[in-house]
Amino acid sequence: MSFFDEIQRYAWDDVHGEIRGRCLGDVERALSSKTVGFEGLISLLSPAADSMLEEIAQRAQLLTEQRFGRVIGLYAPLYLSNSCTNSCAYCSFNSDNPVNRLTLTLHQVEAEGNYLHEQGFRHILLVSGEDTKTLGKRY
């Protein structure tokens, strides 16, 4: 089952109502349970949880350290292209922004990746805009 299939199972108007209807006891139960689950998540997202943000943050930190340890994972972004057909207000690749557009060749991508590797990076985040003409499946 895909994530999309999973979220389609919920009546989101009902979920919003449940979030607004939670009380402090629901939040406390969610925080003290071994696993939070969907019902607990609803409680932790509710306005009733506002006064317990510090406790929620402490639980999140504990779980994060249990699962991942006390490490910081570093990655470097590798910008493949800033060509985009969308106009997202938050994005510098916004097609309405008057910037020079550049799409790296595969040779340039390899050179950039090698440079990042030489600098000690072992994880990269590939970044590009959305432009199916310039950045098709083959690219």
PDB file of C-alpha atoms in Angstrom:
ATOM      1  CA  MET A   1       0.000   0.000   0.000  1.00  0.00           C
ATOM      2  CA  SER A   2       1.371   3.448  -0.891  1.00  0.00           C
ATOM      3  CA  PHE A   3       1.436   6.464   1.419  1.00  0.00           C
ATOM      4  CA  PHE A   4      -1.185   8.091  -0.810  1.00  0.00           C
ATOM      5  CA  ASP A   5      -3.446   5.060  -0.437  1.00  0.00           C
ATOM      6  CA  GLU A   6      -2.989   5.181   3.331  1.00  0.00           C
ATOM      7  CA  ILE A   7      -3.916   8.861   3.748  1.00  0.00           C
ATOM      8  CA  GLN A   8      -6.972   8.413   1.534  1.00  0.00           C
ATOM      9  CA  ARG A   9      -8.410   6.134   4.224  1.00  0.00           C
ATOM     10  CA  TYR A  10      -9.048   9.100   6.546  1.00  0.00           C
ATOM     11  CA  ALA A  11     -11.902  11.587   6.510  1.00  0.00           C
ATOM     12  CA  TRP A  12      -9.801  14.686   7.104  1.00  0.00           C
ATOM     13  CA  ASP A  13     -12.677  16.897   8.255  1.00  0.00           C
ATOM     14  CA  ASP A  14     -13.302  14.333  11.004  1.00  0.00           C
ATOM     15  CA  VAL A  15      -9.602  14.215  11.861  1.00  0.00           C
ATOM     16  CA  HIS A  16      -9.507  18.016  12.172  1.00  0.00           C
ATOM     17  CA  GLY A  17     -12.494  17.824  14.517  1.00  0.00           C
ATOM     18  CA  GLU A  18     -10.760  15.175  16.611  1.00  0.00           C
ATOM     19  CA  ILE A  19      -7.626  17.319  16.846  1.00  0.00           C
ATOM     20  CA  ARG A  20      -9.642  20.271  18.128  1.00  0.00           C
ATOM     21  CA  GLY A  21     -11.497  18.029  20.590  1.00  0.00           C
ATOM     22  CA  ARG A  22      -8.511  16.570  22.436  1.00  0.00           C
ATOM     23  CA  CYS A  23      -7.767  17.418  26.070  1.00  0.00           C
ATOM     24  CA  LEU A  24      -4.620  17.550  28.190  1.00  0.00           C
ATOM     25  CA  GLY A  25      -5.228  13.995  29.437  1.00  0.00           C
ATOM     26  CA  ASP A  26      -5.129  12.720  25.845  1.00  0.00           C
ATOM     27  CA  VAL A  27      -1.775  14.451  25.320  1.00  0.00           C
ATOM     28  CA  GLU A  28      -0.374  13.004  28.564  1.00  0.00           C
ATOM     29  CA  ARG A  29      -1.502   9.487  27.557  1.00  0.00           C
ATOM     30  CA  ALA A  30       0.152   9.858  24.149  1.00  0.00           C
ATOM     31  CA  LEU A  31       3.417  11.007  25.726  1.00  0.00           C
ATOM     32  CA  SER A  32       3.475   8.198  28.290  1.00  0.00           C
ATOM     33  CA  SER A  33       2.655   5.409  25.825  1.00  0.00           C
ATOM     34  CA  LYS A  34       5.390   3.183  24.431  1.00  0.00           C
ATOM     35  CA  THR A  35       4.256   3.845  20.857  1.00  0.00           C
ATOM     36  CA  VAL A  36       2.294   6.909  19.834  1.00  0.00           C
ATOM     37  CA  GLY A  37       0.271   5.710  16.827  1.00  0.00           C
ATOM     38  CA  PHE A  38      -2.260   7.732  14.860  1.00  0.00           C
ATOM     39  CA  GLU A  39      -4.535   8.484  17.823  1.00  0.00           C
ATOM     40  CA  GLY A  40      -1.572   9.725  19.841  1.00  0.00           C
ATOM     41  CA  LEU A  41      -0.414  11.858  16.939  1.00  0.00           C
ATOM     42  CA  ILE A  42      -3.815  13.524  16.830  1.00  0.00           C
ATOM     43  CA  SER A  43      -3.434  14.368  20.519  1.00  0.00           C
ATOM     44  CA  LEU A  44       0.108  15.701  20.090  1.00  0.00           C
ATOM     45  CA  LEU A  45      -1.027  17.935  17.227  1.00  0.00           C
ATOM     46  CA  SER A  46      -3.954  19.329  19.173  1.00  0.00           C
ATOM     47  CA  PRO A  47      -4.175  22.764  20.791  1.00  0.00           C
ATOM     48  CA  ALA A  48      -4.265  20.898  24.126  1.00  0.00           C
ATOM     49  CA  ALA A  49      -0.603  20.009  23.553  1.00  0.00           C
ATOM     50  CA  ASP A  50       0.518  23.658  23.442  1.00  0.00           C
ATOM     51  CA  SER A  51       1.413  23.704  27.133  1.00  0.00           C
ATOM     52  CA  MET A  52       3.459  20.500  26.768  1.00  0.00           C
ATOM     53  CA  LEU A  53       5.747  21.423  23.876  1.00  0.00           C
ATOM     54  CA  GLU A  54       8.877  20.998  26.016  1.00  0.00           C
ATOM     55  CA  GLU A  55       7.848  17.465  27.028  1.00  0.00           C
ATOM     56  CA  ILE A  56       7.038  16.608  23.403  1.00  0.00           C
ATOM     57  CA  ALA A  57      10.437  17.932  22.296  1.00  0.00           C
ATOM     58  CA  GLN A  58      12.209  15.883  24.973  1.00  0.00           C
ATOM     59  CA  ARG A  59      10.386  12.707  23.907  1.00  0.00           C
ATOM     60  CA  ALA A  60      11.229  13.411  20.258  1.00  0.00           C
ATOM     61  CA  GLN A  61      14.892  13.910  21.143  1.00  0.00           C
ATOM     62  CA  LEU A  62      14.981  10.660  23.119  1.00  0.00           C
ATOM     63  CA  LEU A  63      13.416   8.687  20.257  1.00  0.00           C
ATOM     64  CA  THR A  64      15.740  10.291  17.714  1.00  0.00           C
ATOM     65  CA  GLU A  65      18.822   9.384  19.771  1.00  0.00           C
ATOM     66  CA  GLN A  66      17.542   5.821  20.275  1.00  0.00           C
ATOM     67  CA  ARG A  67      17.060   5.314  16.554  1.00  0.00           C
ATOM     68  CA  PHE A  68      19.963   7.284  15.080  1.00  0.00           C
ATOM     69  CA  GLY A  69      22.446   7.849  17.898  1.00  0.00           C
ATOM     70  CA  ARG A  70      24.143  11.131  18.720  1.00  0.00           C
ATOM     71  CA  VAL A  71      25.299  11.929  15.207  1.00  0.00           C
ATOM     72  CA  ILE A  72      24.866  14.733  12.774  1.00  0.00           C
ATOM     73  CA  GLY A  73      24.498  13.663   9.179  1.00  0.00           C
ATOM     74  CA  LEU A  74      25.921  16.107   6.680  1.00  0.00           C
ATOM     75  CA  TYR A  75      25.094  16.270   3.015  1.00  0.00           C
ATOM     76  CA  ALA A  76      25.838  18.676   0.234  1.00  0.00           C
ATOM     77  CA  PRO A  77      23.250  19.828  -2.273  1.00  0.00           C
ATOM     78  CA  LEU A  78      24.141  19.257  -5.897  1.00  0.00           C
ATOM     79  CA  TYR A  79      22.089  21.627  -8.037  1.00  0.00           C
ATOM     80  CA  LEU A  80      21.385  19.869 -11.329  1.00  0.00           C
ATOM     81  CA  SER A  81      19.144  22.540 -12.810  1.00  0.00           C
ATOM     82  CA  ASN A  82      17.196  25.636 -11.877  1.00  0.00           C
ATOM     83  CA  SER A  83      14.928  25.319 -14.883  1.00  0.00           C
ATOM     84  CA  CYS A  84      11.311  25.139 -13.735  1.00  0.00           C
ATOM     85  CA  THR A  85       7.821  25.695 -15.092  1.00  0.00           C
ATOM     86  CA  ASN A  86       6.185  26.234 -11.681  1.00  0.00           C
ATOM     87  CA  SER A  87       5.636  29.509  -9.825  1.00  0.00           C
ATOM     88  CA  CYS A  88       5.963  28.415  -6.195  1.00  0.00           C
ATOM     89  CA  ALA A  89       6.138  31.538  -4.012  1.00  0.00           C
ATOM     90  CA  TYR A  90       8.790  30.087  -1.669  1.00  0.00           C
ATOM     91  CA  CYS A  91      11.226  28.862  -4.331  1.00  0.00           C
ATOM     92  CA  SER A  92      14.099  30.678  -6.003  1.00  0.00           C
ATOM     93  CA  PHE A  93      13.611  28.411  -9.072  1.00  0.00           C
ATOM     94  CA  ASN A  94      10.168  30.037  -9.540  1.00  0.00           C
ATOM     95  CA  SER A  95       9.582  30.433 -13.291  1.00  0.00           C
ATOM     96  CA  ASP A  96       8.573  34.082 -12.716  1.00  0.00           C
ATOM     97  CA  ASN A  97      11.977  34.945 -11.221  1.00  0.00           C
ATOM     98  CA  PRO A  98      14.170  36.722 -13.765  1.00  0.00           C
ATOM     99  CA  VAL A  99      17.283  34.570 -13.270  1.00  0.00           C
ATOM    100  CA  ASN A 100      19.624  32.892 -15.709  1.00  0.00           C
ATOM    101  CA  ARG A 101      18.635  29.242 -16.102  1.00  0.00           C
ATOM    102  CA  LEU A 102      21.275  26.537 -16.138  1.00  0.00           C
ATOM    103  CA  THR A 103      21.082  22.769 -16.467  1.00  0.00           C
ATOM    104  CA  LEU A 104      24.297  20.856 -15.889  1.00  0.00           C
ATOM    105  CA  THR A 105      25.466  18.354 -18.474  1.00  0.00           C
ATOM    106  CA  LEU A 106      26.065  14.811 -17.246  1.00  0.00           C
ATOM    107  CA  HIS A 107      29.821  15.513 -17.457  1.00  0.00           C
ATOM    108  CA  GLN A 108      29.363  18.580 -15.216  1.00  0.00           C
ATOM    109  CA  VAL A 109      27.251  16.580 -12.748  1.00  0.00           C
ATOM    110  CA  GLU A 110      29.993  13.955 -12.522  1.00  0.00           C
ATOM    111  CA  ALA A 111      32.672  16.634 -12.014  1.00  0.00           C
ATOM    112  CA  GLU A 112      30.625  18.321  -9.264  1.00  0.00           C
ATOM    113  CA  GLY A 113      29.994  14.959  -7.568  1.00  0.00           C
ATOM    114  CA  ASN A 114      33.693  14.105  -7.685  1.00  0.00           C
ATOM    115  CA  TYR A 115      34.587  17.507  -6.219  1.00  0.00           C
ATOM    116  CA  LEU A 116      32.148  17.031  -3.343  1.00  0.00           C
ATOM    117  CA  HIS A 117      33.578  13.565  -2.708  1.00  0.00           C
ATOM    118  CA  GLU A 118      37.108  15.020  -2.609  1.00  0.00           C
ATOM    119  CA  GLN A 119      35.850  17.505   0.005  1.00  0.00           C
ATOM    120  CA  GLY A 120      34.758  14.609   2.217  1.00  0.00           C
ATOM    121  CA  PHE A 121      31.021  14.505   1.506  1.00  0.00           C
ATOM    122  CA  ARG A 122      29.548  11.025   1.217  1.00  0.00           C
ATOM    123  CA  HIS A 123      25.910  12.037   0.949  1.00  0.00           C
ATOM    124  CA  ILE A 124      24.446  14.413  -1.608  1.00  0.00           C
ATOM    125  CA  LEU A 125      21.007  15.830  -2.193  1.00  0.00           C
ATOM    126  CA  LEU A 126      20.150  16.173  -5.871  1.00  0.00           C
ATOM    127  CA  VAL A 127      18.206  19.389  -6.473  1.00  0.00           C
ATOM    128  CA  SER A 128      16.441  20.602  -9.593  1.00  0.00           C
ATOM    129  CA  GLY A 129      13.410  22.478 -10.743  1.00  0.00           C
ATOM    130  CA  GLU A 130      10.488  20.847 -12.504  1.00  0.00           C
ATOM    131  CA  ASP A 131      10.710  21.251 -16.242  1.00  0.00           C
ATOM    132  CA  THR A 132       9.767  18.159 -18.215  1.00  0.00           C
ATOM    133  CA  LYS A 133      11.104  19.568 -21.494  1.00  0.00           C
ATOM    134  CA  THR A 134      14.582  20.246 -20.124  1.00  0.00           C
ATOM    135  CA  LEU A 135      14.633  17.593 -17.395  1.00  0.00           C
ATOM    136  CA  GLY A 136      12.861  14.651 -18.949  1.00  0.00           C
ATOM    137  CA  LYS A 137      13.050  11.022 -17.829  1.00  0.00           C
ATOM    138  CA  ARG A 138      16.285  10.468 -19.735  1.00  0.00           C
ATOM    139  CA  TYR A 139      18.041  13.269 -17.831  1.00  0.00           C
TER     140      TYR A 139
END
